[in-house]
mmCIF file of C-alpha atoms and ligand atoms in Angstrom:
data_model
loop_
_atom_site.group_PDB
_atom_site.id
_atom_site.type_symbol
_atom_site.label_atom_id
_atom_site.label_comp_id
_atom_site.label_asym_id
_atom_site.label_seq_id
_atom_site.Cartn_x
_atom_site.Cartn_y
_atom_site.Cartn_z
ATOM 1 C CA MET A 301 -23.224 -4.499 -44.272
ATOM 2 C CA LYS A 302 -21.790 -4.435 -48.010
ATOM 3 C CA THR A 303 -18.157 -4.522 -48.241
ATOM 4 C CA THR A 304 -16.560 -1.108 -48.659
ATOM 5 C CA PHE A 305 -15.318 0.262 -51.715
ATOM 6 C CA THR A 306 -11.400 0.790 -49.755
ATOM 7 C CA GLU A 307 -12.056 -3.320 -48.458
ATOM 8 C CA LYS A 308 -12.813 -4.735 -52.281
ATOM 9 C CA LEU A 309 -9.750 -1.986 -53.496
ATOM 10 C CA ARG A 310 -7.165 -3.660 -51.155
ATOM 11 C CA GLY A 311 -8.684 -7.135 -52.423
ATOM 12 C CA SER A 312 -7.022 -9.181 -54.830
ATOM 13 C CA ARG A 313 -10.019 -9.592 -57.602
ATOM 14 C CA PRO A 314 -9.815 -6.930 -59.842
ATOM 15 C CA LEU A 315 -13.315 -4.938 -60.012
ATOM 16 C CA LEU A 316 -15.400 -4.234 -63.050
ATOM 17 C CA GLY A 317 -17.435 -1.122 -62.945
ATOM 18 C CA THR A 318 -19.091 1.050 -65.499
ATOM 19 C CA ILE A 319 -20.057 4.913 -65.563
ATOM 20 C CA VAL A 320 -23.711 6.335 -64.972
ATOM 21 C CA SER A 321 -24.356 9.629 -66.782
ATOM 22 C CA LEU A 322 -28.299 9.689 -66.872
ATOM 23 C CA PRO A 323 -30.834 10.913 -64.200
ATOM 24 C CA SER A 324 -32.662 7.446 -64.264
ATOM 25 C CA PRO A 325 -32.865 5.512 -60.586
ATOM 26 C CA GLU A 326 -33.902 2.216 -62.697
ATOM 27 C CA LEU A 327 -30.687 1.984 -64.814
ATOM 28 C CA SER A 328 -28.584 2.374 -61.704
ATOM 29 C CA GLU A 329 -30.385 -0.163 -60.049
ATOM 30 C CA LEU A 330 -30.556 -2.304 -63.020
ATOM 31 C CA LEU A 331 -26.784 -1.981 -63.909
ATOM 32 C CA SER A 332 -26.011 -2.856 -60.040
ATOM 33 C CA LEU A 333 -28.346 -5.928 -60.048
ATOM 34 C CA ALA A 334 -26.284 -6.826 -63.443
ATOM 35 C CA GLY A 335 -23.327 -7.720 -61.035
ATOM 36 C CA PHE A 336 -21.202 -4.351 -61.326
ATOM 37 C CA ASP A 337 -18.847 -4.074 -58.387
ATOM 38 C CA TRP A 338 -19.323 -0.395 -58.478
ATOM 39 C CA LEU A 339 -20.589 2.116 -60.310
ATOM 40 C CA PHE A 340 -18.903 5.675 -61.262
ATOM 41 C CA ILE A 341 -21.646 7.854 -61.059
ATOM 42 C CA ASP A 342 -20.334 10.893 -63.248
ATOM 43 C CA MET A 343 -21.202 14.149 -61.953
ATOM 44 C CA GLU A 344 -18.150 15.631 -63.763
ATOM 45 C CA HIS A 345 -19.908 15.854 -67.502
ATOM 46 C CA GLY A 346 -23.528 14.834 -67.918
ATOM 47 C CA PRO A 347 -26.736 16.289 -66.381
ATOM 48 C CA LEU A 348 -26.711 14.883 -62.771
ATOM 49 C CA SER A 349 -28.061 17.364 -60.138
ATOM 50 C CA ILE A 350 -26.897 16.287 -56.621
ATOM 51 C CA GLY A 351 -30.449 15.045 -55.902
ATOM 52 C CA ASP A 352 -30.668 13.303 -59.011
ATOM 53 C CA ALA A 353 -27.191 11.657 -58.032
ATOM 54 C CA GLN A 354 -28.816 10.761 -54.294
ATOM 55 C CA ARG A 355 -31.444 9.198 -55.744
ATOM 56 C CA LEU A 356 -29.005 6.675 -57.894
ATOM 57 C CA LEU A 357 -27.280 6.119 -54.813
ATOM 58 C CA GLN A 358 -30.661 5.291 -53.097
ATOM 59 C CA ALA A 359 -31.657 2.643 -56.142
ATOM 60 C CA VAL A 360 -28.048 0.786 -56.095
ATOM 61 C CA LYS A 361 -28.722 -2.849 -54.910
ATOM 62 C CA ASN A 362 -26.474 -6.179 -54.560
ATOM 63 C CA ASP A 363 -23.014 -6.003 -53.323
ATOM 64 C CA CYS A 364 -22.364 -2.674 -55.544
ATOM 65 C CA ASN A 365 -20.734 0.542 -54.440
ATOM 66 C CA ALA A 366 -20.904 3.907 -55.812
ATOM 67 C CA ILE A 367 -18.682 6.196 -56.152
ATOM 68 C CA VAL A 368 -18.967 9.838 -57.060
ATOM 69 C CA ARG A 369 -16.910 11.934 -59.568
ATOM 70 C CA VAL A 370 -17.573 15.721 -58.624
ATOM 71 C CA ALA A 371 -17.359 18.425 -61.272
ATOM 72 C CA GLU A 372 -14.058 19.340 -59.897
ATOM 73 C CA ASN A 373 -12.145 19.313 -56.492
ATOM 74 C CA ASN A 374 -13.658 21.629 -54.443
ATOM 75 C CA PRO A 375 -14.550 20.843 -50.815
ATOM 76 C CA ILE A 376 -18.286 21.474 -51.390
ATOM 77 C CA LEU A 377 -18.766 19.407 -53.947
ATOM 78 C CA ILE A 378 -16.934 16.668 -52.434
ATOM 79 C CA LYS A 379 -18.906 16.947 -48.995
ATOM 80 C CA GLN A 380 -22.426 16.720 -50.718
ATOM 81 C CA ALA A 381 -20.847 13.818 -52.832
ATOM 82 C CA LEU A 382 -19.948 11.473 -49.655
ATOM 83 C CA ASP A 383 -23.144 13.482 -47.455
ATOM 84 C CA ILE A 384 -25.557 11.874 -50.254
ATOM 85 C CA GLY A 385 -24.207 8.202 -49.107
ATOM 86 C CA ALA A 386 -21.546 7.688 -51.947
ATOM 87 C CA ASP A 387 -18.768 5.131 -50.873
ATOM 88 C CA GLY A 388 -16.022 7.413 -52.053
ATOM 89 C CA ILE A 389 -15.291 10.106 -54.728
ATOM 90 C CA ILE A 390 -13.562 10.675 -57.626
ATOM 91 C CA VAL A 391 -11.853 13.732 -58.220
ATOM 92 C CA PRO A 392 -10.973 14.739 -61.403
ATOM 93 C CA LEU A 393 -7.691 16.857 -62.870
ATOM 94 C CA VAL A 394 -4.917 16.257 -60.085
ATOM 95 C CA ASN A 395 -2.530 17.803 -60.916
ATOM 96 C CA SER A 396 0.279 18.126 -58.020
ATOM 97 C CA ALA A 397 0.552 17.124 -54.534
ATOM 98 C CA GLU A 398 -1.030 20.413 -53.306
ATOM 99 C CA GLU A 399 -4.448 19.292 -55.238
ATOM 100 C CA ALA A 400 -3.989 15.631 -54.205
ATOM 101 C CA ARG A 401 -3.862 17.133 -50.294
ATOM 102 C CA GLN A 402 -6.593 19.088 -50.883
ATOM 103 C CA ALA A 403 -8.593 16.321 -52.289
ATOM 104 C CA VAL A 404 -8.481 14.111 -49.259
ATOM 105 C CA ALA A 405 -8.244 17.207 -47.163
ATOM 106 C CA SER A 406 -11.908 18.025 -48.348
ATOM 107 C CA ALA A 407 -13.239 14.389 -47.946
ATOM 108 C CA ARG A 408 -11.708 13.327 -44.294
ATOM 109 C CA TYR A 409 -13.569 14.594 -41.256
ATOM 110 C CA PRO A 410 -10.903 16.033 -38.691
ATOM 111 C CA PRO A 411 -8.356 15.810 -37.211
ATOM 112 C CA LEU A 412 -7.104 14.184 -40.923
ATOM 113 C CA GLY A 413 -9.171 16.682 -43.254
ATOM 114 C CA LYS A 414 -11.864 19.873 -42.612
ATOM 115 C CA ARG A 415 -14.596 17.760 -43.902
ATOM 116 C CA SER A 416 -17.743 19.724 -42.257
ATOM 117 C CA VAL A 417 -20.113 17.825 -40.379
ATOM 118 C CA GLY A 418 -23.699 17.466 -41.309
ATOM 119 C CA LEU A 419 -26.888 15.567 -41.020
ATOM 120 C CA ALA A 420 -27.576 13.869 -44.687
ATOM 121 C CA ARG A 421 -28.652 10.606 -45.762
ATOM 122 C CA ALA A 422 -24.695 9.401 -45.865
ATOM 123 C CA HIS A 423 -25.472 9.232 -42.002
ATOM 124 C CA ASP A 424 -29.210 7.827 -42.100
ATOM 125 C CA TYR A 425 -30.446 11.070 -41.573
ATOM 126 C CA GLY A 426 -28.995 11.170 -37.955
ATOM 127 C CA LEU A 427 -30.108 8.259 -37.036
ATOM 128 C CA HIS A 428 -26.524 6.677 -37.241
ATOM 129 C CA PHE A 429 -24.147 9.452 -36.810
ATOM 130 C CA ALA A 430 -21.780 8.748 -34.342
ATOM 131 C CA ASP A 431 -21.262 5.472 -36.166
ATOM 132 C CA TYR A 432 -21.030 7.039 -39.788
ATOM 133 C CA ILE A 433 -18.611 9.730 -38.492
ATOM 134 C CA GLN A 434 -17.142 7.149 -36.325
ATOM 135 C CA ARG A 435 -15.998 4.523 -39.500
ATOM 136 C CA ALA A 436 -15.918 7.703 -42.834
ATOM 137 C CA ASN A 437 -12.110 8.632 -42.509
ATOM 138 C CA GLN A 438 -11.335 4.774 -42.566
ATOM 139 C CA THR A 439 -14.048 3.437 -44.820
ATOM 140 C CA LEU A 440 -14.734 5.961 -47.653
ATOM 141 C CA ALA A 441 -12.641 5.837 -50.770
ATOM 142 C CA VAL A 442 -10.681 8.869 -51.780
ATOM 143 C CA ILE A 443 -9.974 8.150 -55.339
ATOM 144 C CA ILE A 444 -7.487 10.741 -57.472
ATOM 145 C CA GLN A 445 -7.672 11.357 -61.388
ATOM 146 C CA ILE A 446 -4.601 11.441 -63.127
ATOM 147 C CA GLU A 447 -4.981 12.371 -66.640
ATOM 148 C CA HIS A 448 -2.904 15.921 -67.521
ATOM 149 C CA GLN A 449 0.851 15.386 -69.085
ATOM 150 C CA ASP A 450 1.441 17.382 -65.791
ATOM 151 C CA ALA A 451 0.191 15.078 -63.564
ATOM 152 C CA VAL A 452 2.448 12.443 -64.853
ATOM 153 C CA ASN A 453 5.636 15.105 -64.839
ATOM 154 C CA ASN A 454 4.506 15.700 -60.997
ATOM 155 C CA LEU A 455 3.088 11.938 -59.960
ATOM 156 C CA ASP A 456 5.966 11.154 -57.271
ATOM 157 C CA GLU A 457 5.002 13.829 -55.099
ATOM 158 C CA ILE A 458 1.564 13.982 -55.928
ATOM 159 C CA LEU A 459 1.535 9.498 -54.989
ATOM 160 C CA ALA A 460 3.374 10.546 -51.782
ATOM 161 C CA VAL A 461 0.630 12.863 -49.998
ATOM 162 C CA GLU A 462 -1.012 11.016 -47.333
ATOM 163 C CA GLY A 463 -4.656 9.693 -47.611
ATOM 164 C CA ILE A 464 -5.111 8.614 -51.581
ATOM 165 C CA ASP A 465 -6.945 5.307 -51.663
ATOM 166 C CA GLY A 466 -7.098 4.820 -55.765
ATOM 167 C CA VAL A 467 -5.904 6.504 -59.085
ATOM 168 C CA PHE A 468 -7.617 6.570 -61.897
ATOM 169 C CA ILE A 469 -6.075 7.250 -64.857
ATOM 170 C CA GLY A 470 -8.379 9.245 -68.166
ATOM 171 C CA PRO A 471 -7.015 8.466 -70.822
ATOM 172 C CA TYR A 472 -8.763 10.767 -73.179
ATOM 173 C CA ASP A 473 -8.023 13.355 -70.851
ATOM 174 C CA LEU A 474 -4.640 12.746 -70.831
ATOM 175 C CA SER A 475 -4.465 12.666 -74.609
ATOM 176 C CA GLY A 476 -5.503 15.622 -74.930
ATOM 177 C CA SER A 477 -3.020 17.492 -72.748
ATOM 178 C CA MET A 478 -0.643 15.547 -74.926
ATOM 179 C CA ASN A 479 -1.815 17.551 -78.156
ATOM 180 C CA ARG A 480 -3.087 13.715 -79.190
ATOM 181 C CA LEU A 481 -7.508 14.411 -78.325
ATOM 182 C CA GLY A 482 -8.782 10.994 -78.094
ATOM 183 C CA ASP A 483 -5.824 8.840 -79.721
ATOM 184 C CA VAL A 484 -5.468 6.720 -76.417
ATOM 185 C CA PHE A 485 -3.661 3.881 -77.983
ATOM 186 C CA SER A 486 -0.635 6.601 -79.118
ATOM 187 C CA ALA A 487 2.909 5.083 -78.006
ATOM 188 C CA PRO A 488 3.083 8.604 -76.220
ATOM 189 C CA VAL A 489 -0.053 8.510 -74.027
ATOM 190 C CA GLN A 490 0.012 4.518 -73.571
ATOM 191 C CA GLU A 491 4.385 5.079 -72.023
ATOM 192 C CA ALA A 492 2.560 7.678 -70.018
ATOM 193 C CA ILE A 493 -0.190 5.552 -68.686
ATOM 194 C CA ALA A 494 3.071 2.305 -68.251
ATOM 195 C CA GLU A 495 4.714 5.127 -66.182
ATOM 196 C CA VAL A 496 1.499 5.659 -64.066
ATOM 197 C CA LYS A 497 0.883 2.232 -63.488
ATOM 198 C CA SER A 498 4.352 1.353 -62.675
ATOM 199 C CA LYS A 499 4.698 4.538 -59.959
ATOM 200 C CA CYS A 500 1.027 3.582 -58.405
ATOM 201 C CA ALA A 501 2.186 -0.570 -58.125
ATOM 202 C CA ARG A 502 5.763 0.653 -56.607
ATOM 203 C CA LYS A 503 3.526 2.457 -53.785
ATOM 204 C CA ASN A 504 1.037 -0.231 -53.700
ATOM 205 C CA ILE A 505 -1.848 2.211 -54.453
ATOM 206 C CA PRO A 506 -4.590 0.457 -56.970
ATOM 207 C CA VAL A 507 -5.082 1.806 -60.439
ATOM 208 C CA GLY A 508 -8.000 1.988 -62.318
ATOM 209 C CA ILE A 509 -8.581 3.232 -65.695
ATOM 210 C CA PHE A 510 -11.565 3.943 -68.040
ATOM 211 C CA LEU A 511 -12.058 1.843 -71.306
ATOM 212 C CA GLN A 512 -15.049 2.449 -73.980
ATOM 213 C CA GLN A 513 -15.209 -1.038 -75.055
ATOM 214 C CA PRO A 514 -14.770 -4.029 -72.985
ATOM 215 C CA ASP A 515 -11.923 -5.514 -75.773
ATOM 216 C CA GLN A 516 -8.796 -4.430 -73.809
ATOM 217 C CA LEU A 517 -10.070 -5.927 -70.355
ATOM 218 C CA GLU A 518 -7.942 -8.796 -70.317
ATOM 219 C CA ALA A 519 -5.101 -6.455 -71.049
ATOM 220 C CA GLU A 520 -5.670 -4.023 -68.912
ATOM 221 C CA ILE A 521 -6.143 -6.762 -65.887
ATOM 222 C CA ALA A 522 -3.105 -7.825 -67.019
ATOM 223 C CA SER A 523 -1.150 -5.035 -66.956
ATOM 224 C CA GLY A 524 -2.243 -4.287 -63.307
ATOM 225 C CA THR A 525 -5.215 -2.095 -63.623
ATOM 226 C CA THR A 526 -6.900 -3.458 -60.324
ATOM 227 C CA PHE A 527 -10.827 -1.662 -60.959
ATOM 228 C CA LEU A 528 -11.911 -0.622 -64.733
ATOM 229 C CA ALA A 529 -14.699 2.087 -65.490
ATOM 230 C CA VAL A 530 -16.342 -0.062 -68.524
ATOM 231 C CA GLY A 531 -18.114 1.949 -71.257
ATOM 232 C CA THR A 532 -21.073 4.109 -70.005
ATOM 233 C CA ASP A 533 -25.091 3.852 -69.341
ATOM 234 C CA THR A 534 -25.767 6.106 -72.647
ATOM 235 C CA PHE A 535 -23.598 3.402 -74.859
ATOM 236 C CA PHE A 536 -25.169 -0.232 -73.167
ATOM 237 C CA VAL A 537 -28.632 1.597 -74.420
ATOM 238 C CA TRP A 538 -27.448 2.515 -77.469
ATOM 239 C CA SER A 539 -25.906 -0.748 -78.371
ATOM 240 C CA GLY A 540 -28.035 -2.518 -77.063
ATOM 241 C CA ALA A 541 -30.477 -0.808 -79.748
ATOM 242 C CA GLN A 542 -28.354 -0.712 -82.680
ATOM 243 C CA ASN A 543 -27.866 -4.467 -82.806
ATOM 244 C CA VAL A 544 -31.859 -4.959 -82.669
ATOM 245 C CA VAL A 545 -31.891 -2.320 -85.574
ATOM 246 C CA ASN A 546 -29.142 -3.443 -87.619
ATOM 247 C CA ALA A 547 -30.099 -7.061 -87.404
ATOM 248 C CA PHE A 548 -33.496 -5.820 -88.547
ATOM 249 C CA LYS A 549 -32.693 -3.802 -91.296
ATOM 250 C CA ALA A 550 -30.288 -6.768 -92.413
ATOM 251 C CA GLY A 551 -32.860 -9.500 -92.416
HETATM 252 C C1 LIG B 1795 -10.801 10.825 -69.452
HETATM 253 O O1 LIG B 1795 -10.579 9.381 -70.233
HETATM 254 O O2 LIG B 1795 -10.632 11.735 -69.962
HETATM 255 C C2 LIG B 1795 -11.983 10.602 -68.391
HETATM 256 O O3 LIG B 1795 -11.735 11.277 -67.629
HETATM 257 C C3 LIG B 1795 -12.925 9.230 -68.030
HETATM 258 O O4 LIG B 1795 -13.491 8.977 -67.160
#
């Protein structure tokens, strides 16, 4: 059986992931074969339907976990993402303790939450229903996104909510909420990011972040970030293609 993402998050090794936004099972298969620890299946932005996302999950190979970012903090979207077999969810724009509680409750079966029960891919269409519902609350990762100044302001209360397995920083939306859209390396945005990291470290909550390029990877890991989403499927295709085109033009 695959190592669960919650187990990986609790381990000491940093986890490398990338964002998948295209409805191509072959691409998610390839990225898992390339050795990523996890894939960030993005249903917030881009064209993925729930059926597309299921096909991406079905293609993932090796010990790679698939975590779905839902479009919003909504119990139906969270239930559907878990029912198609996601190893966990990322919930965008969680700005208050109440929103964090809602995200956790949507992802957990009673008595811990209010996820409703249905037969789907996650339960092997019913074949392993009892086994799945017995372990789901412990094994599925609930990751909230901190990506707004309001969330940074409310962070102590947010991090006090039971059941958060990880915090994923969205530097771009955070920069936008601070009137510095895209300027993620500006001092105020970096200070806010450092505050999130240090408060999570104090509570022993794993922190993840999105990096557009791999050049900041070492610095991120040194600063305590333990799970990373680096680049996107579209960026990999574009940059590979661009290198060939540039070499051709230069030659
Ligand atoms: C952000 O940078 O705002 C993100 O959400 C990245 O996924």
